[in-house]
Short mmCIF file of C-alpha atoms in Angstrom, two decimals:
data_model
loop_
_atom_site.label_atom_id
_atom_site.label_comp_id
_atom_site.label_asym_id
_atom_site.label_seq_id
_atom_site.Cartn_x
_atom_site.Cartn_y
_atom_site.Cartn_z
CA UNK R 246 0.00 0.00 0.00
CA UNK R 247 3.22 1.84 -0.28
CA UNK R 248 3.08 5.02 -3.01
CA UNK R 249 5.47 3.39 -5.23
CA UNK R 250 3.19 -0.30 -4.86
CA UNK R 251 -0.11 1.35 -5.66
CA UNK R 252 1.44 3.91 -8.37
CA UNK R 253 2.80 0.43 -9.64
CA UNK R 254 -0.80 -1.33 -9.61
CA UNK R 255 -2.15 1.91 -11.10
CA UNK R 256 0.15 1.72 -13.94
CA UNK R 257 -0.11 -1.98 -14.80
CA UNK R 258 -3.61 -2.20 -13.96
CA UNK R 259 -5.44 0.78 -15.98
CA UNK R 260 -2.64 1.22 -18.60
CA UNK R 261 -2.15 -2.52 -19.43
CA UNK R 262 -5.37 -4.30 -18.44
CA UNK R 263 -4.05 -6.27 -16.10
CA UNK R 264 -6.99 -7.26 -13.70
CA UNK R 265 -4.94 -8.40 -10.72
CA UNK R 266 -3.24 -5.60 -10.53
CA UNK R 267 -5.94 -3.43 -11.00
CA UNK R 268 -7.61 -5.57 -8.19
CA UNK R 269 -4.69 -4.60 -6.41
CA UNK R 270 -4.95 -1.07 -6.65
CA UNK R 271 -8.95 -1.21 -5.56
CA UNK R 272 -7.87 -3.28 -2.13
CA UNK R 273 -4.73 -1.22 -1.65
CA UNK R 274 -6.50 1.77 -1.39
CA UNK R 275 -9.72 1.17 0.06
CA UNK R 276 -8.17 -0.68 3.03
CA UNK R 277 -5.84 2.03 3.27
CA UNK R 278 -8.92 4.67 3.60
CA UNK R 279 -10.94 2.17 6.11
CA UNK R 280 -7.79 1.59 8.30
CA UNK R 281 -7.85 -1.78 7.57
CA UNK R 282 -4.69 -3.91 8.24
CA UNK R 283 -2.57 -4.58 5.28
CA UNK R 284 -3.65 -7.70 3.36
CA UNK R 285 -0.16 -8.44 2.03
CA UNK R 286 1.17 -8.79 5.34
CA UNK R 287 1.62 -12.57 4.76
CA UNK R 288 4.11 -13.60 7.84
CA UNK R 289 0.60 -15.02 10.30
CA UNK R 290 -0.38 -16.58 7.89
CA UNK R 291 3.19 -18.62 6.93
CA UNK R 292 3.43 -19.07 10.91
CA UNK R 293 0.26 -21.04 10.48
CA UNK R 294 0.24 -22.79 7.12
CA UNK R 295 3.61 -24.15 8.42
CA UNK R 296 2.90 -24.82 12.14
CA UNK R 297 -0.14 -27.29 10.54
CA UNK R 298 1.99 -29.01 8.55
CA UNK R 299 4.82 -29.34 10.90
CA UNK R 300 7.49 -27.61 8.69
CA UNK R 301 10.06 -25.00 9.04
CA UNK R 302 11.43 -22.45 5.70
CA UNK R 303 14.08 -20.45 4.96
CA UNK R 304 13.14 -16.10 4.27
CA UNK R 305 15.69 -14.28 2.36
CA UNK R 306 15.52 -10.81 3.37
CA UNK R 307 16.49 -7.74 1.00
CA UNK R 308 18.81 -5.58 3.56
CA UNK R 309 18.55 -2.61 2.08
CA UNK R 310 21.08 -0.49 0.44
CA UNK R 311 24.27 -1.07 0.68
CA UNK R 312 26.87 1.32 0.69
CA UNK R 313 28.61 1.58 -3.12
CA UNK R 314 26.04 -1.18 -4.68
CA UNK R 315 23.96 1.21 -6.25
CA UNK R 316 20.69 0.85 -6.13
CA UNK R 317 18.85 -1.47 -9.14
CA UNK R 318 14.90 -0.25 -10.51
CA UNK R 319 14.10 -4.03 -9.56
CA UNK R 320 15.62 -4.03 -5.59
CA UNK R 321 13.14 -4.53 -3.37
CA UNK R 322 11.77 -1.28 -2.08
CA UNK R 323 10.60 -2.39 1.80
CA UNK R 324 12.35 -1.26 5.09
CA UNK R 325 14.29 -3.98 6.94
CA UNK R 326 14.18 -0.89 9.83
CA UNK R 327 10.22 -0.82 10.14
CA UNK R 328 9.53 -1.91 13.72
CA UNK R 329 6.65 -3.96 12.88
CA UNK R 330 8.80 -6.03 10.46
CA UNK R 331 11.90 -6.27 12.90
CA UNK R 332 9.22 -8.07 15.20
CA UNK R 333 8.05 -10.44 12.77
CA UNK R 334 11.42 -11.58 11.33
CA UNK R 335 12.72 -11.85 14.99
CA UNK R 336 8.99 -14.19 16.06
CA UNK R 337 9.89 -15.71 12.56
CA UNK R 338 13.40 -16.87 13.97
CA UNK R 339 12.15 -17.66 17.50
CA UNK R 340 9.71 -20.18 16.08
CA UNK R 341 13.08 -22.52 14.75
CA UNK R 342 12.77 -20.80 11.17
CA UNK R 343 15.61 -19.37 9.06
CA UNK R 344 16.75 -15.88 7.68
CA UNK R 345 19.17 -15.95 4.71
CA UNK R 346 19.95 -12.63 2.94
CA UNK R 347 18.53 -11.60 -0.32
CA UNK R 348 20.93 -9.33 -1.67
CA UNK R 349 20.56 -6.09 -4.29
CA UNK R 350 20.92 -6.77 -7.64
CA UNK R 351 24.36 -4.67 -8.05
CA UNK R 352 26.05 -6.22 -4.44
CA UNK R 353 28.35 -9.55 -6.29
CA UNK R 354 31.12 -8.36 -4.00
CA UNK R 355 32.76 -9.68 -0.86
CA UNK R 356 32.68 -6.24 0.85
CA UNK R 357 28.70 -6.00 0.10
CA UNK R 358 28.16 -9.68 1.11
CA UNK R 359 29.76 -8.76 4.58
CA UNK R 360 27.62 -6.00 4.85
CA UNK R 361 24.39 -7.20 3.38
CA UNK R 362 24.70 -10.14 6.68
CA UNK R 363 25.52 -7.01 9.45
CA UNK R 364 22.50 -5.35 8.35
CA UNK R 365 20.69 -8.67 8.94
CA UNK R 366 21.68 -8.31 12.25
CA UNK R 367 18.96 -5.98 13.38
CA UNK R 368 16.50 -9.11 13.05
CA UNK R 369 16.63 -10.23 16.57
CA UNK R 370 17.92 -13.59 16.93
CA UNK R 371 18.94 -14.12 12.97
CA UNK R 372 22.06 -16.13 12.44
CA UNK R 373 22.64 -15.72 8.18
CA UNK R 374 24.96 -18.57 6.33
CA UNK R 375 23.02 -17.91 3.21
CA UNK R 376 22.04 -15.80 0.42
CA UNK R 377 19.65 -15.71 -2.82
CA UNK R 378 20.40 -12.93 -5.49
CA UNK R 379 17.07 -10.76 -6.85
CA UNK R 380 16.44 -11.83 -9.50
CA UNK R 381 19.07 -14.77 -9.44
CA UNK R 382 21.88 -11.95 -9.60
CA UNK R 383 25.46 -13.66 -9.34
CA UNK R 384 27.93 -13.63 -12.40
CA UNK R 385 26.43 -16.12 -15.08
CA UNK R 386 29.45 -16.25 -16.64
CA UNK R 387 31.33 -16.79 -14.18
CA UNK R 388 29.07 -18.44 -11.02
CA UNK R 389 31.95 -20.21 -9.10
CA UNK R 390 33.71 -16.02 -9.30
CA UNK R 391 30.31 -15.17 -7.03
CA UNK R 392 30.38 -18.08 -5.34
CA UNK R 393 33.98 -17.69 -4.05
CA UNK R 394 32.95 -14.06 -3.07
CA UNK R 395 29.98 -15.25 -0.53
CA UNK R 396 32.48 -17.77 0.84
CA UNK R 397 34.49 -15.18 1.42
CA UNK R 398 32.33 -13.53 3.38
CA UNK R 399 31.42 -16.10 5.62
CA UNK R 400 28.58 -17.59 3.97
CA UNK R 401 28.17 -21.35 3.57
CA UNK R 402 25.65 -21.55 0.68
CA UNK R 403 23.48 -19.70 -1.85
CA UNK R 404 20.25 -20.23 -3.62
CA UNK R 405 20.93 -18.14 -6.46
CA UNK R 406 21.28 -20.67 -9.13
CA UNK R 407 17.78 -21.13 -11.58
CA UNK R 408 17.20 -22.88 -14.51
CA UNK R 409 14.94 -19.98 -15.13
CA UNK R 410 12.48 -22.71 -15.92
CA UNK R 411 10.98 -25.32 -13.72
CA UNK R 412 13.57 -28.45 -13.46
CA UNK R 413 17.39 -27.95 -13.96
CA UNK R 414 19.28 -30.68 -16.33
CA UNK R 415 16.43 -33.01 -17.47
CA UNK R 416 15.27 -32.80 -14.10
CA UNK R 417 17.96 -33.10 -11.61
CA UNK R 418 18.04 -30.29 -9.17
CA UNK R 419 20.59 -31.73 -6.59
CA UNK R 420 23.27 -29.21 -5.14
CA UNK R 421 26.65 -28.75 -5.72
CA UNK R 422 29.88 -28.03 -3.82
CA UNK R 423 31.35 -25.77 -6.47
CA UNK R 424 34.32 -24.76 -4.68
CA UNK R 425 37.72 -26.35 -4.18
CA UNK R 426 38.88 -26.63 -0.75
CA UNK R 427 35.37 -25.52 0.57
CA UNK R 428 32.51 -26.92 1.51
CA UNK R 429 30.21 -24.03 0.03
CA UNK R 430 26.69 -25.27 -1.49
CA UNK R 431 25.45 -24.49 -4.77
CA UNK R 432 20.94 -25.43 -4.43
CA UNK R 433 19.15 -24.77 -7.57
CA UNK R 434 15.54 -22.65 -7.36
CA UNK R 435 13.26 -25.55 -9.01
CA UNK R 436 9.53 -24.43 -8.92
CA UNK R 437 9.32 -20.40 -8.36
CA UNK R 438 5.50 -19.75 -7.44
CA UNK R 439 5.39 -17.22 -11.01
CA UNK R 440 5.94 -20.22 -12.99
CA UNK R 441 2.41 -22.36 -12.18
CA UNK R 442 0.82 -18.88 -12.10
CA UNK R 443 1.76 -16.13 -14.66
CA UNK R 444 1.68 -16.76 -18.69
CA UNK R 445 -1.02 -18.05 -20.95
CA UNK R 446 -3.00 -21.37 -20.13
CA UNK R 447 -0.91 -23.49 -22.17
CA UNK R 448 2.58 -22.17 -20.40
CA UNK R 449 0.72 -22.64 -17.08
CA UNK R 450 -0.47 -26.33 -17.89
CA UNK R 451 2.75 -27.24 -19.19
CA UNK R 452 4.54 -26.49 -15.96
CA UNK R 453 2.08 -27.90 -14.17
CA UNK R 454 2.36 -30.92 -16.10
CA UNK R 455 6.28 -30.63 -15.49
CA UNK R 456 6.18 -29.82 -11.81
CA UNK R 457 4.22 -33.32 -11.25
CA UNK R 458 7.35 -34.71 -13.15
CA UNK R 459 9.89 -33.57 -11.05
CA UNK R 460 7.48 -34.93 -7.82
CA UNK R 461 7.56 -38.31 -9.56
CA UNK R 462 11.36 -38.16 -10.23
CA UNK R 463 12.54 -36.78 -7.09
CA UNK R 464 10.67 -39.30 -4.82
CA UNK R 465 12.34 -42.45 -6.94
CA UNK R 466 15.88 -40.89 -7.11
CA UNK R 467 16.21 -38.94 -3.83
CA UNK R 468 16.11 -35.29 -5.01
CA UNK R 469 16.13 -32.24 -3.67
CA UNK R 470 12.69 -30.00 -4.54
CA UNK R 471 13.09 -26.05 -3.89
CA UNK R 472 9.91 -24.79 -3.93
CA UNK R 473 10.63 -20.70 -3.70
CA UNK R 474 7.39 -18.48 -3.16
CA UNK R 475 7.31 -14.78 -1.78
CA UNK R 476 5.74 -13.88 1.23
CA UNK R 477 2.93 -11.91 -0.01
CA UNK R 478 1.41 -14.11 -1.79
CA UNK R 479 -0.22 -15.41 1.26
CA UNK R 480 -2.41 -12.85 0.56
CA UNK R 481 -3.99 -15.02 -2.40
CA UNK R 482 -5.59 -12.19 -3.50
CA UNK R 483 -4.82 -8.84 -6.09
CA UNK R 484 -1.69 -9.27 -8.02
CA UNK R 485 -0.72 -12.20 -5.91
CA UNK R 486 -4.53 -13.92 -6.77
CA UNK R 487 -3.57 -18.09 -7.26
CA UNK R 488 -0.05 -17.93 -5.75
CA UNK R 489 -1.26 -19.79 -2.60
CA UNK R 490 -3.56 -22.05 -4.74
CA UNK R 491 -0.81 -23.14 -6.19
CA UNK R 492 1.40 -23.96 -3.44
CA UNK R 493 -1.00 -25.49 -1.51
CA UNK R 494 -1.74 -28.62 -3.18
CA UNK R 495 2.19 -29.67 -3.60
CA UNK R 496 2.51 -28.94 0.32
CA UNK R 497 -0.10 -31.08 1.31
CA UNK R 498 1.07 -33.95 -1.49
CA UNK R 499 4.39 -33.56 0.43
CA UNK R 500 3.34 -33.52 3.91
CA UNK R 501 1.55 -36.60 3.33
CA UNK R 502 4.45 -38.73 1.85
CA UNK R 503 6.70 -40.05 4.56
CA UNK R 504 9.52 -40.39 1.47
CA UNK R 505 9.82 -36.71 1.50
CA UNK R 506 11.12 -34.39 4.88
CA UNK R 507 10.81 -30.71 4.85
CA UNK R 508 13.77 -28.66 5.56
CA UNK R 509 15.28 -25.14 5.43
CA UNK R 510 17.76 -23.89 3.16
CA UNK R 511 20.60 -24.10 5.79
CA UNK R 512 19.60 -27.13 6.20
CA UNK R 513 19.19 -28.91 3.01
CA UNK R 514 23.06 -27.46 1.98
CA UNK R 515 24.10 -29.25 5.80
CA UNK R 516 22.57 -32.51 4.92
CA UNK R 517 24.37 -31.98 1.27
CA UNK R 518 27.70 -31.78 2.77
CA UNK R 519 27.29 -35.25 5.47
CA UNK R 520 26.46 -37.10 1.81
CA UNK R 521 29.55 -35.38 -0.09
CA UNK R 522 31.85 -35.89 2.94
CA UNK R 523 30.01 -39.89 3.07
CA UNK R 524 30.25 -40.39 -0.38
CA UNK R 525 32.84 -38.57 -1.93
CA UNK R 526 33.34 -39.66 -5.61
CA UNK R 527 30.04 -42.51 -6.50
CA UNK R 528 26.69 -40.91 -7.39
CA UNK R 529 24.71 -40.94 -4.24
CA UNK R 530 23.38 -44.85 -3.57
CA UNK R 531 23.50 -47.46 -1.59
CA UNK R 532 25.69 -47.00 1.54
CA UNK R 533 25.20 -43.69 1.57
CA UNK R 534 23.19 -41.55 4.41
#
């Protein structure tokens, strides 16, 4: 309900037809006018959903500027500093969840990485060993050059690597320890909640159709399934109408499969490194944990 969010919904919605976001604009300001609470405030109800189920998840939180990054059009524009959002990050953490740090789009450095983590530090509690770039930003040429950079700094793995597609090499979306003489993790993004949502029908179908693929393929060979949605779409509603629809089947498909164990980020890449360590040069099998 920011300016810059409902100038956003007001340009997308009445310039371009788009009906969520002009949905958007509609809830944004009448709730604004009745003094209602925000509806994209999503964080009570991921404490819930997750509390159900019995599951625990990973945030990535933008820090803010950072001093010589430069700030990108597509940063995020929130306030790590609002009190209200200090208090939920810091309940988040309390309640055995994880903070990694979502860093600007113009901060591949090790000087930024430090300081993208101290700002982090505000969030009561919050212990960071990881990091996702907006908009998956490391050096594409170059990954194992950003990579080295985060290590650098003291982080232990990053989330930053996306097939920009659902599924990663026919499929296989296990990690990686990219870097020699560390035990760094590399986790590929799988299924990004935009994919089953945004497009035409046919696009939307199609990953659909994939996503129940990689399900099938990752419960016979032991995979690892990211599933990476943003915290407003909780609100299921506006621009962010069928994000939670979407999620909400594969949780519950999940939850109800003994074969499959929820974990955070930090740690899926810990349980990465015991099978590495355990099974240094064979493909993951029989012997191994």
């Amino acid at each position: 309900r920011e300016a810059f969010a409902l100038f956003r919904s007001a340009v997308l919605g009445l310039l371009k037809r788009n009906r969520r976001e002009t949905e958007s604009l509609r809830i944004g300001i009448l709730t604004l006018l009745g003094r209602r609470p925000d509806p994209y405030w999503g964080f009570p109800v991921w404490v819930a959903l997750e509390s159900a189920l019995g599951i625990s998840s990973t945030a990535f939180v933008y820090p803010g500027p950072i001093p010589g990054c430069g700030r990108h059009f597509h940063d995020p524009r929130y306030n790590l500093r609002i009190p209200a959002l200090l208090r939920a990050l810091g309940d988040w953490v309390a309640g055995g969840r994880e903070i990694g740090v979502h860093f600007s789009m113009r901060c591949d450095r090790a000087d930024a990485y430090d300081a993208s983590v101290a700002a982090l530090s505000a969030i009561p509690g919050a212990s960071v060993e990881g990091a996702r770039g907006h908009y998956w930003s490391i050096d594409w040429q170059r990954p194992e050059a950003s990579w080295r950079r985060m290590a650098d700094a003291g982080l232990r793995y990053d989330t930053s690597l996306s097939p920009f597609r659902l599924g990663l090499r026919h499929g296989s979306v296990l990690p990686m320890t990219p870097l020699e003489g560390a035990e760094f993790v590399a986790i590929p993004t799988a299924v990004m909640d935009a994919y089953l949502v945004e497009g035409d029908p046919s696009a939307r179908r199609a990953h659909r159709e994939t996503l129940a693929t990689l399900l099938r393929t990752h419960r016979e060979h032991r995979g690892l399934l990211v599933l990476d949605w943003h915290e407003r779409t909780a609100a299921n509603l506006g621009a962010w109408r069928g994000y939670l629809d979407a999620l909400l089947p594969v949780l519950l498909q999940l939850a109800g499969d003994d074969d499959w164990a929820f974990m955070t980020a930090g740690e899926a890449a810990s349980r990465w490194r015991t099978l590495v360590a355990a099974c240094p040069v064979r493909w993951p099998g029989e012997g191994c944990p």
